[in-house]
Amino acid sequence: EDQVTQSPEALRLQEGESSSLNCSYTVSGLRGLFWYRQDPGKGPEFLFTLYSAGEEKEKERLKATLTKKESFLHITAPKPEDSATYLCAVQSSSGAGSYQLTFGKGTKLSVIP
Amino acid sequence: SQTIHQWPATLVQPVGSPLSLECTVEGTSNPNLYWYRQAAGRGLQLLFYSVGIGQISSEVPQNLSASRPQDRQFILSSKKLLLSDSGFYLCAWSRGQGTEAFFGQGTRLTVV
């Protein structure tokens, strides 16, 4: 069974204080790892897809990296508007999991001005 | 560009009443379609997915059902709602395996 664990559950940062969010996963062959941002009361917004260990993707202050067991979402010099819940999901390359995303519970990020 | 529409945004229904949530996708053809439920403190749970018209796979046995009457239309239904059906329901689409899913804005369902 595919599993995704995100840590920490919640993170408070001062504006400009860089940090990283962790996503550990177990999957029977990784087809893709996905990062989303979710604002309260809204649907998740797609950020990145990573396919293989060593791959990196960047978007503004966010950078996602992938190893064979985990992914990190690095946030550089965050701003208050970066406050949201960040979700990690995996899709496996075989079985029923190859048609769905398995999500972690998310990390709730609060950036204080 | 592709867009996904999900409605209604909020819904309050009494126990035992029926449910119908609708989701449509524009700007693409033959998408994979998904219904997820998100409960407080829990991750998104896949309820149903569909890879084509009339093809529905259920991931979790429950009081709900899904149908795909048209290529870009996905409907979540229940004949009789339970209190435990309350939650945030999300529709999503993807181009296929290994591709990202795009979500609608969700429906907040409260069963009273």
Short mmCIF file of N, CA, C and O in Angstrom, two decimals, chain A:
data_model
loop_
_atom_site.label_atom_id
_atom_site.label_comp_id
_atom_site.label_asym_id
_atom_site.label_seq_id
_atom_site.Cartn_x
_atom_site.Cartn_y
_atom_site.Cartn_z
N GLU A 1 0.84 -1.20 0.00
CA GLU A 1 0.00 0.00 0.00
C GLU A 1 0.88 1.25 0.00
O GLU A 1 1.83 1.35 0.76
N ASP A 2 0.55 2.18 -0.88
CA ASP A 2 1.31 3.43 -0.96
C ASP A 2 1.05 4.28 0.27
O ASP A 2 -0.07 4.39 0.75
N GLN A 3 2.11 4.90 0.79
CA GLN A 3 1.98 5.75 1.97
C GLN A 3 2.78 7.03 1.80
O GLN A 3 3.89 7.00 1.23
N VAL A 4 2.23 8.12 2.32
CA VAL A 4 2.89 9.42 2.29
C VAL A 4 2.80 10.05 3.66
O VAL A 4 1.70 10.16 4.23
N THR A 5 3.94 10.46 4.19
CA THR A 5 4.00 11.11 5.51
C THR A 5 4.66 12.47 5.36
O THR A 5 5.79 12.56 4.88
N GLN A 6 3.97 13.50 5.80
CA GLN A 6 4.51 14.85 5.70
C GLN A 6 4.86 15.38 7.09
O GLN A 6 4.16 15.14 8.06
N SER A 7 5.97 16.11 7.15
CA SER A 7 6.38 16.73 8.41
C SER A 7 7.03 18.08 8.15
O SER A 7 7.62 18.28 7.07
N PRO A 8 6.91 19.02 9.10
CA PRO A 8 6.05 18.93 10.28
C PRO A 8 4.58 19.09 9.89
O PRO A 8 4.27 19.43 8.76
N GLU A 9 3.69 18.87 10.86
CA GLU A 9 2.27 19.09 10.58
C GLU A 9 1.97 20.57 10.43
O GLU A 9 1.10 20.96 9.65
N ALA A 10 2.67 21.39 11.20
CA ALA A 10 2.48 22.83 11.13
C ALA A 10 3.83 23.51 11.31
O ALA A 10 4.71 23.00 12.01
N LEU A 11 3.98 24.65 10.66
CA LEU A 11 5.24 25.38 10.69
C LEU A 11 4.96 26.87 10.67
O LEU A 11 4.22 27.35 9.80
N ARG A 12 5.52 27.58 11.65
CA ARG A 12 5.39 29.03 11.69
C ARG A 12 6.75 29.65 11.40
O ARG A 12 7.75 29.30 12.04
N LEU A 13 6.79 30.52 10.43
CA LEU A 13 8.02 31.19 10.05
C LEU A 13 7.84 32.69 10.08
O LEU A 13 6.75 33.20 9.80
N GLN A 14 8.91 33.38 10.40
CA GLN A 14 8.92 34.82 10.25
C GLN A 14 9.13 35.13 8.77
O GLN A 14 9.78 34.37 8.04
N GLU A 15 8.58 36.21 8.31
CA GLU A 15 8.79 36.62 6.93
C GLU A 15 10.28 36.69 6.65
O GLU A 15 11.05 37.30 7.42
N GLY A 16 10.72 36.05 5.56
CA GLY A 16 12.13 36.03 5.21
C GLY A 16 12.92 34.87 5.78
O GLY A 16 14.08 34.67 5.40
N GLU A 17 12.31 34.09 6.67
CA GLU A 17 13.00 32.96 7.31
C GLU A 17 12.82 31.70 6.47
O GLU A 17 11.75 31.09 6.45
N SER A 18 13.84 31.26 5.80
CA SER A 18 13.76 30.11 4.89
C SER A 18 13.66 28.80 5.68
O SER A 18 14.18 28.69 6.79
N SER A 19 13.01 27.80 5.08
CA SER A 19 12.86 26.50 5.71
C SER A 19 12.49 25.46 4.67
O SER A 19 12.38 25.77 3.47
N SER A 20 12.31 24.22 5.13
CA SER A 20 11.95 23.13 4.24
C SER A 20 10.85 22.28 4.82
O SER A 20 10.78 22.08 6.04
N LEU A 21 9.99 21.78 3.95
CA LEU A 21 8.95 20.83 4.31
C LEU A 21 9.35 19.47 3.78
O LEU A 21 9.90 19.36 2.68
N ASN A 22 9.02 18.42 4.55
CA ASN A 22 9.43 17.08 4.18
C ASN A 22 8.26 16.21 3.78
O ASN A 22 7.16 16.31 4.35
N CYS A 23 8.48 15.35 2.79
CA CYS A 23 7.48 14.38 2.36
C CYS A 23 8.19 13.03 2.18
O CYS A 23 9.00 12.88 1.27
N SER A 24 7.91 12.09 3.08
CA SER A 24 8.47 10.76 2.97
C SER A 24 7.44 9.83 2.36
O SER A 24 6.25 9.92 2.70
N TYR A 25 7.89 8.93 1.50
CA TYR A 25 6.91 8.09 0.82
C TYR A 25 7.40 6.65 0.68
O TYR A 25 8.60 6.37 0.64
N THR A 26 6.45 5.74 0.62
CA THR A 26 6.72 4.36 0.24
C THR A 26 5.72 4.01 -0.85
O THR A 26 4.51 4.23 -0.71
N VAL A 27 6.23 3.49 -1.94
CA VAL A 27 5.38 3.22 -3.10
C VAL A 27 6.00 2.08 -3.89
O VAL A 27 7.22 1.92 -3.94
N SER A 28 5.16 1.29 -4.52
CA SER A 28 5.65 0.16 -5.32
C SER A 28 6.01 0.65 -6.70
O SER A 28 5.30 0.39 -7.67
N GLY A 29 7.10 1.38 -6.81
CA GLY A 29 7.52 1.95 -8.09
C GLY A 29 6.89 3.32 -8.25
O GLY A 29 5.69 3.44 -8.36
N LEU A 30 7.72 4.34 -8.25
CA LEU A 30 7.20 5.72 -8.30
C LEU A 30 6.99 6.14 -9.75
O LEU A 30 7.92 6.16 -10.55
N ARG A 31 5.75 6.50 -10.05
CA ARG A 31 5.47 7.06 -11.37
C ARG A 31 5.61 8.58 -11.33
O ARG A 31 6.05 9.19 -12.30
N GLY A 32 5.24 9.18 -10.18
CA GLY A 32 5.37 10.63 -10.05
C GLY A 32 5.10 11.07 -8.64
O GLY A 32 4.36 10.41 -7.90
N LEU A 33 5.74 12.18 -8.23
CA LEU A 33 5.48 12.80 -6.94
C LEU A 33 5.02 14.22 -7.20
O LEU A 33 5.61 14.93 -8.03
N PHE A 34 3.98 14.63 -6.52
CA PHE A 34 3.31 15.89 -6.82
C PHE A 34 3.22 16.76 -5.56
O PHE A 34 2.94 16.26 -4.48
N TRP A 35 3.42 18.05 -5.74
CA TRP A 35 3.23 19.03 -4.67
C TRP A 35 2.08 19.95 -5.04
O TRP A 35 1.97 20.41 -6.19
N TYR A 36 1.24 20.22 -4.01
CA TYR A 36 0.11 21.11 -4.18
C TYR A 36 0.10 22.13 -3.05
O TYR A 36 0.59 21.86 -1.95
N ARG A 37 -0.54 23.25 -3.32
CA ARG A 37 -0.80 24.26 -2.30
C ARG A 37 -2.32 24.34 -2.14
O ARG A 37 -3.06 24.36 -3.14
N GLN A 38 -2.79 24.39 -0.88
CA GLN A 38 -4.22 24.50 -0.66
C GLN A 38 -4.51 25.63 0.31
O GLN A 38 -4.02 25.63 1.44
N ASP A 39 -5.32 26.58 -0.13
CA ASP A 39 -5.79 27.66 0.73
C ASP A 39 -7.09 27.22 1.41
O ASP A 39 -7.82 26.38 0.88
N PRO A 40 -7.40 27.78 2.57
CA PRO A 40 -8.61 27.37 3.31
C PRO A 40 -9.87 27.46 2.47
O PRO A 40 -10.13 28.47 1.82
N GLY A 41 -10.64 26.37 2.46
CA GLY A 41 -11.91 26.36 1.75
C GLY A 41 -11.79 26.26 0.25
O GLY A 41 -12.80 26.41 -0.46
N LYS A 42 -10.60 26.00 -0.26
CA LYS A 42 -10.37 25.93 -1.71
C LYS A 42 -9.85 24.56 -2.10
O LYS A 42 -9.36 23.79 -1.27
N GLY A 43 -9.92 24.26 -3.39
CA GLY A 43 -9.31 23.04 -3.88
C GLY A 43 -7.80 23.18 -3.99
O GLY A 43 -7.28 24.28 -4.12
N PRO A 44 -7.05 22.07 -3.94
CA PRO A 44 -5.59 22.14 -4.07
C PRO A 44 -5.18 22.71 -5.42
O PRO A 44 -5.80 22.41 -6.45
N GLU A 45 -4.11 23.49 -5.40
CA GLU A 45 -3.54 24.10 -6.60
C GLU A 45 -2.23 23.41 -6.92
O GLU A 45 -1.33 23.34 -6.08
N PHE A 46 -2.10 22.92 -8.13
CA PHE A 46 -0.91 22.18 -8.53
C PHE A 46 0.32 23.08 -8.55
O PHE A 46 0.29 24.20 -9.05
N LEU A 47 1.44 22.54 -7.99
CA LEU A 47 2.70 23.27 -8.01
C LEU A 47 3.75 22.57 -8.88
O LEU A 47 4.25 23.17 -9.82
N PHE A 48 4.10 21.32 -8.53
CA PHE A 48 5.20 20.64 -9.20
C PHE A 48 4.90 19.15 -9.39
O PHE A 48 4.19 18.56 -8.60
N THR A 49 5.55 18.57 -10.41
CA THR A 49 5.65 17.14 -10.57
C THR A 49 7.12 16.76 -10.65
O THR A 49 7.89 17.39 -11.37
N LEU A 50 7.51 15.73 -9.89
CA LEU A 50 8.87 15.20 -9.94
C LEU A 50 8.78 13.72 -10.30
O LEU A 50 7.93 13.00 -9.77
N TYR A 51 9.67 13.26 -11.17
CA TYR A 51 9.56 11.89 -11.66
C TYR A 51 10.71 10.98 -11.23
O TYR A 51 10.51 9.75 -11.12
N SER A 52 11.89 11.55 -11.02
CA SER A 52 13.02 10.67 -10.71
C SER A 52 13.94 11.32 -9.70
O SER A 52 14.02 12.56 -9.60
N ALA A 53 14.66 10.48 -8.94
CA ALA A 53 15.57 10.96 -7.92
C ALA A 53 16.60 11.90 -8.53
O ALA A 53 17.14 11.64 -9.61
N GLY A 54 16.84 13.00 -7.83
CA GLY A 54 17.78 13.99 -8.30
C GLY A 54 17.12 15.14 -9.04
O GLY A 54 17.74 16.18 -9.29
N GLU A 55 15.87 14.97 -9.39
CA GLU A 55 15.16 16.01 -10.14
C GLU A 55 14.80 17.17 -9.22
O GLU A 55 14.51 16.98 -8.04
N GLU A 56 14.84 18.39 -9.75
CA GLU A 56 14.48 19.60 -9.02
C GLU A 56 13.58 20.46 -9.89
O GLU A 56 13.75 20.52 -11.10
N LYS A 57 12.63 21.15 -9.25
CA LYS A 57 11.77 22.10 -9.94
C LYS A 57 11.68 23.37 -9.09
O LYS A 57 11.66 23.29 -7.85
N GLU A 58 11.60 24.51 -9.74
CA GLU A 58 11.52 25.79 -9.01
C GLU A 58 10.38 26.64 -9.54
O GLU A 58 10.06 26.61 -10.74
N LYS A 59 9.80 27.40 -8.61
CA LYS A 59 8.76 28.36 -8.98
C LYS A 59 8.77 29.45 -7.94
O LYS A 59 8.43 29.22 -6.79
N GLU A 60 9.21 30.62 -8.35
CA GLU A 60 9.31 31.78 -7.46
C GLU A 60 10.12 31.40 -6.23
O GLU A 60 11.29 31.05 -6.34
N ARG A 61 9.56 31.44 -5.03
CA ARG A 61 10.31 31.17 -3.80
C ARG A 61 10.32 29.69 -3.42
O ARG A 61 10.86 29.32 -2.38
N LEU A 62 9.72 28.86 -4.24
CA LEU A 62 9.60 27.43 -3.93
C LEU A 62 10.53 26.60 -4.81
O LEU A 62 10.67 26.87 -6.00
N LYS A 63 11.12 25.58 -4.18
CA LYS A 63 11.97 24.64 -4.91
C LYS A 63 11.69 23.25 -4.37
O LYS A 63 11.79 23.01 -3.16
N ALA A 64 11.34 22.32 -5.25
CA ALA A 64 11.06 20.95 -4.85
C ALA A 64 12.18 20.04 -5.33
O ALA A 64 12.66 20.18 -6.46
N THR A 65 12.58 19.11 -4.45
CA THR A 65 13.61 18.15 -4.78
C THR A 65 13.12 16.75 -4.45
O THR A 65 12.19 16.58 -3.65
N LEU A 66 13.76 15.74 -5.05
CA LEU A 66 13.31 14.36 -4.89
C LEU A 66 14.49 13.42 -4.71
O LEU A 66 15.48 13.51 -5.46
N THR A 67 14.35 12.52 -3.71
CA THR A 67 15.28 11.41 -3.57
C THR A 67 14.46 10.13 -3.69
O THR A 67 13.25 10.18 -3.95
N LYS A 68 15.10 8.99 -3.48
CA LYS A 68 14.39 7.72 -3.65
C LYS A 68 13.38 7.46 -2.52
O LYS A 68 12.53 6.58 -2.65
N LYS A 69 13.49 8.21 -1.42
CA LYS A 69 12.59 7.96 -0.30
C LYS A 69 11.81 9.17 0.15
O LYS A 69 10.86 9.05 0.94
N GLU A 70 12.22 10.37 -0.27
CA GLU A 70 11.54 11.56 0.21
C GLU A 70 11.68 12.73 -0.76
O GLU A 70 12.52 12.71 -1.67
N SER A 71 10.86 13.72 -0.51
CA SER A 71 10.92 14.95 -1.28
C SER A 71 10.90 16.11 -0.30
O SER A 71 10.33 16.02 0.79
N PHE A 72 11.55 17.20 -0.71
CA PHE A 72 11.57 18.40 0.10
C PHE A 72 11.01 19.56 -0.71
O PHE A 72 11.26 19.67 -1.92
N LEU A 73 10.26 20.40 0.00
CA LEU A 73 9.81 21.64 -0.59
C LEU A 73 10.51 22.76 0.18
O LEU A 73 10.23 22.99 1.35
N HIS A 74 11.47 23.40 -0.49
CA HIS A 74 12.25 24.46 0.13
C HIS A 74 11.58 25.80 -0.14
O HIS A 74 11.23 26.09 -1.29
N ILE A 75 11.42 26.58 0.91
CA ILE A 75 10.80 27.89 0.77
C ILE A 75 11.84 28.94 1.16
O ILE A 75 12.28 28.98 2.31
N THR A 76 12.21 29.76 0.19
CA THR A 76 13.26 30.75 0.40
C THR A 76 12.64 32.12 0.62
O THR A 76 11.81 32.57 -0.17
N ALA A 77 13.03 32.77 1.72
CA ALA A 77 12.55 34.11 2.04
C ALA A 77 11.04 34.21 1.89
O ALA A 77 10.54 34.99 1.07
N PRO A 78 10.29 33.40 2.65
CA PRO A 78 8.83 33.39 2.47
C PRO A 78 8.17 34.71 2.81
O PRO A 78 8.67 35.50 3.63
N LYS A 79 7.01 34.91 2.18
CA LYS A 79 6.18 36.08 2.43
C LYS A 79 4.85 35.62 3.02
O LYS A 79 4.48 34.45 2.88
N PRO A 80 4.12 36.52 3.66
CA PRO A 80 2.82 36.13 4.25
C PRO A 80 1.89 35.44 3.26
O PRO A 80 1.14 34.54 3.65
N GLU A 81 1.95 35.83 2.00
CA GLU A 81 1.07 35.21 1.00
C GLU A 81 1.44 33.76 0.69
O GLU A 81 0.69 33.07 -0.01
N ASP A 82 2.55 33.29 1.20
CA ASP A 82 2.91 31.88 1.05
C ASP A 82 2.22 31.00 2.09
O ASP A 82 2.31 29.77 2.05
N SER A 83 1.53 31.62 3.03
CA SER A 83 0.80 30.87 4.05
C SER A 83 -0.28 30.03 3.40
O SER A 83 -1.11 30.55 2.65
N ALA A 84 -0.25 28.74 3.68
CA ALA A 84 -1.21 27.79 3.08
C ALA A 84 -0.86 26.41 3.63
O ALA A 84 0.13 26.24 4.36
N THR A 85 -1.67 25.43 3.26
CA THR A 85 -1.31 24.04 3.53
C THR A 85 -0.69 23.46 2.28
O THR A 85 -1.25 23.58 1.19
N TYR A 86 0.47 22.83 2.43
CA TYR A 86 1.17 22.24 1.30
C TYR A 86 1.01 20.73 1.36
O TYR A 86 1.31 20.09 2.37
N LEU A 87 0.51 20.17 0.26
CA LEU A 87 0.22 18.75 0.17
C LEU A 87 1.19 18.06 -0.77
O LEU A 87 1.55 18.60 -1.82
N CYS A 88 1.56 16.85 -0.38
CA CYS A 88 2.42 16.00 -1.19
C CYS A 88 1.61 14.77 -1.59
O CYS A 88 0.81 14.26 -0.78
N ALA A 89 1.79 14.28 -2.80
CA ALA A 89 1.08 13.09 -3.25
C ALA A 89 1.98 12.26 -4.14
O ALA A 89 2.88 12.80 -4.80
N VAL A 90 1.73 10.96 -4.19
CA VAL A 90 2.50 10.07 -5.06
C VAL A 90 1.54 9.25 -5.91
O VAL A 90 0.39 9.02 -5.56
N GLN A 91 2.05 8.83 -7.05
CA GLN A 91 1.34 7.89 -7.90
C GLN A 91 2.29 6.74 -8.20
O GLN A 91 3.44 6.98 -8.61
N SER A 92 1.83 5.53 -8.02
CA SER A 92 2.69 4.38 -8.25
C SER A 92 2.60 3.94 -9.70
O SER A 92 1.70 4.34 -10.44
N SER A 93 3.53 3.09 -10.07
CA SER A 93 3.61 2.68 -11.48
C SER A 93 2.87 1.38 -11.76
O SER A 93 2.87 0.92 -12.90
N SER A 94 2.24 0.79 -10.73
CA SER A 94 1.54 -0.47 -10.96
C SER A 94 0.35 -0.60 -10.03
O SER A 94 0.26 0.10 -9.01
N GLY A 95 -0.56 -1.47 -10.39
CA GLY A 95 -1.72 -1.75 -9.54
C GLY A 95 -2.71 -0.62 -9.52
O GLY A 95 -2.68 0.30 -10.34
N ALA A 96 -3.62 -0.71 -8.55
CA ALA A 96 -4.68 0.30 -8.44
C ALA A 96 -4.10 1.68 -8.21
O ALA A 96 -4.69 2.68 -8.61
N GLY A 97 -2.95 1.76 -7.56
CA GLY A 97 -2.35 3.06 -7.28
C GLY A 97 -1.86 3.79 -8.51
O GLY A 97 -1.54 4.97 -8.45
N SER A 98 -1.83 3.11 -9.64
CA SER A 98 -1.34 3.76 -10.86
C SER A 98 -2.38 4.69 -11.46
O SER A 98 -2.08 5.42 -12.40
N TYR A 99 -3.60 4.66 -10.94
CA TYR A 99 -4.64 5.54 -11.46
C TYR A 99 -4.99 6.64 -10.48
O TYR A 99 -5.85 7.46 -10.76
N GLN A 100 -4.39 6.67 -9.32
CA GLN A 100 -4.80 7.64 -8.32
C GLN A 100 -3.58 8.27 -7.68
O GLN A 100 -2.47 7.77 -7.76
N LEU A 101 -3.81 9.40 -7.03
CA LEU A 101 -2.81 10.04 -6.20
C LEU A 101 -3.08 9.69 -4.75
O LEU A 101 -4.22 9.76 -4.30
N THR A 102 -2.03 9.29 -4.04
CA THR A 102 -2.12 9.06 -2.59
C THR A 102 -1.51 10.26 -1.90
O THR A 102 -0.34 10.57 -2.11
N PHE A 103 -2.31 10.92 -1.09
CA PHE A 103 -1.89 12.18 -0.47
C PHE A 103 -1.43 12.00 0.97
O PHE A 103 -1.92 11.13 1.70
N GLY A 104 -0.51 12.87 1.38
CA GLY A 104 -0.19 13.04 2.78
C GLY A 104 -1.20 13.98 3.42
O GLY A 104 -2.06 14.55 2.73
N LYS A 105 -1.07 14.17 4.75
CA LYS A 105 -2.03 15.01 5.46
C LYS A 105 -1.70 16.49 5.34
O LYS A 105 -2.52 17.34 5.70
N GLY A 106 -0.51 16.81 4.83
CA GLY A 106 -0.17 18.20 4.60
C GLY A 106 0.62 18.85 5.70
O GLY A 106 0.65 18.38 6.85
N THR A 107 1.28 19.95 5.36
CA THR A 107 1.96 20.82 6.31
C THR A 107 1.32 22.19 6.22
O THR A 107 1.28 22.79 5.14
N LYS A 108 0.81 22.67 7.35
CA LYS A 108 0.21 24.00 7.38
C LYS A 108 1.28 25.03 7.69
O LYS A 108 1.85 25.05 8.77
N LEU A 109 1.55 25.87 6.71
CA LEU A 109 2.58 26.89 6.83
C LEU A 109 1.96 28.25 7.14
O LEU A 109 1.04 28.69 6.45
N SER A 110 2.48 28.89 8.17
CA SER A 110 2.07 30.25 8.51
C SER A 110 3.30 31.13 8.48
O SER A 110 4.30 30.83 9.13
N VAL A 111 3.24 32.19 7.69
CA VAL A 111 4.34 33.13 7.59
C VAL A 111 3.90 34.44 8.25
O VAL A 111 2.96 35.09 7.80
N ILE A 112 4.63 34.81 9.28
CA ILE A 112 4.26 35.97 10.11
C ILE A 112 5.02 37.20 9.62
O ILE A 112 6.24 37.15 9.47
N PRO A 113 4.30 38.31 9.39
CA PRO A 113 4.99 39.53 8.92
C PRO A 113 5.98 40.06 9.94
O PRO A 113 5.80 39.92 11.13
#
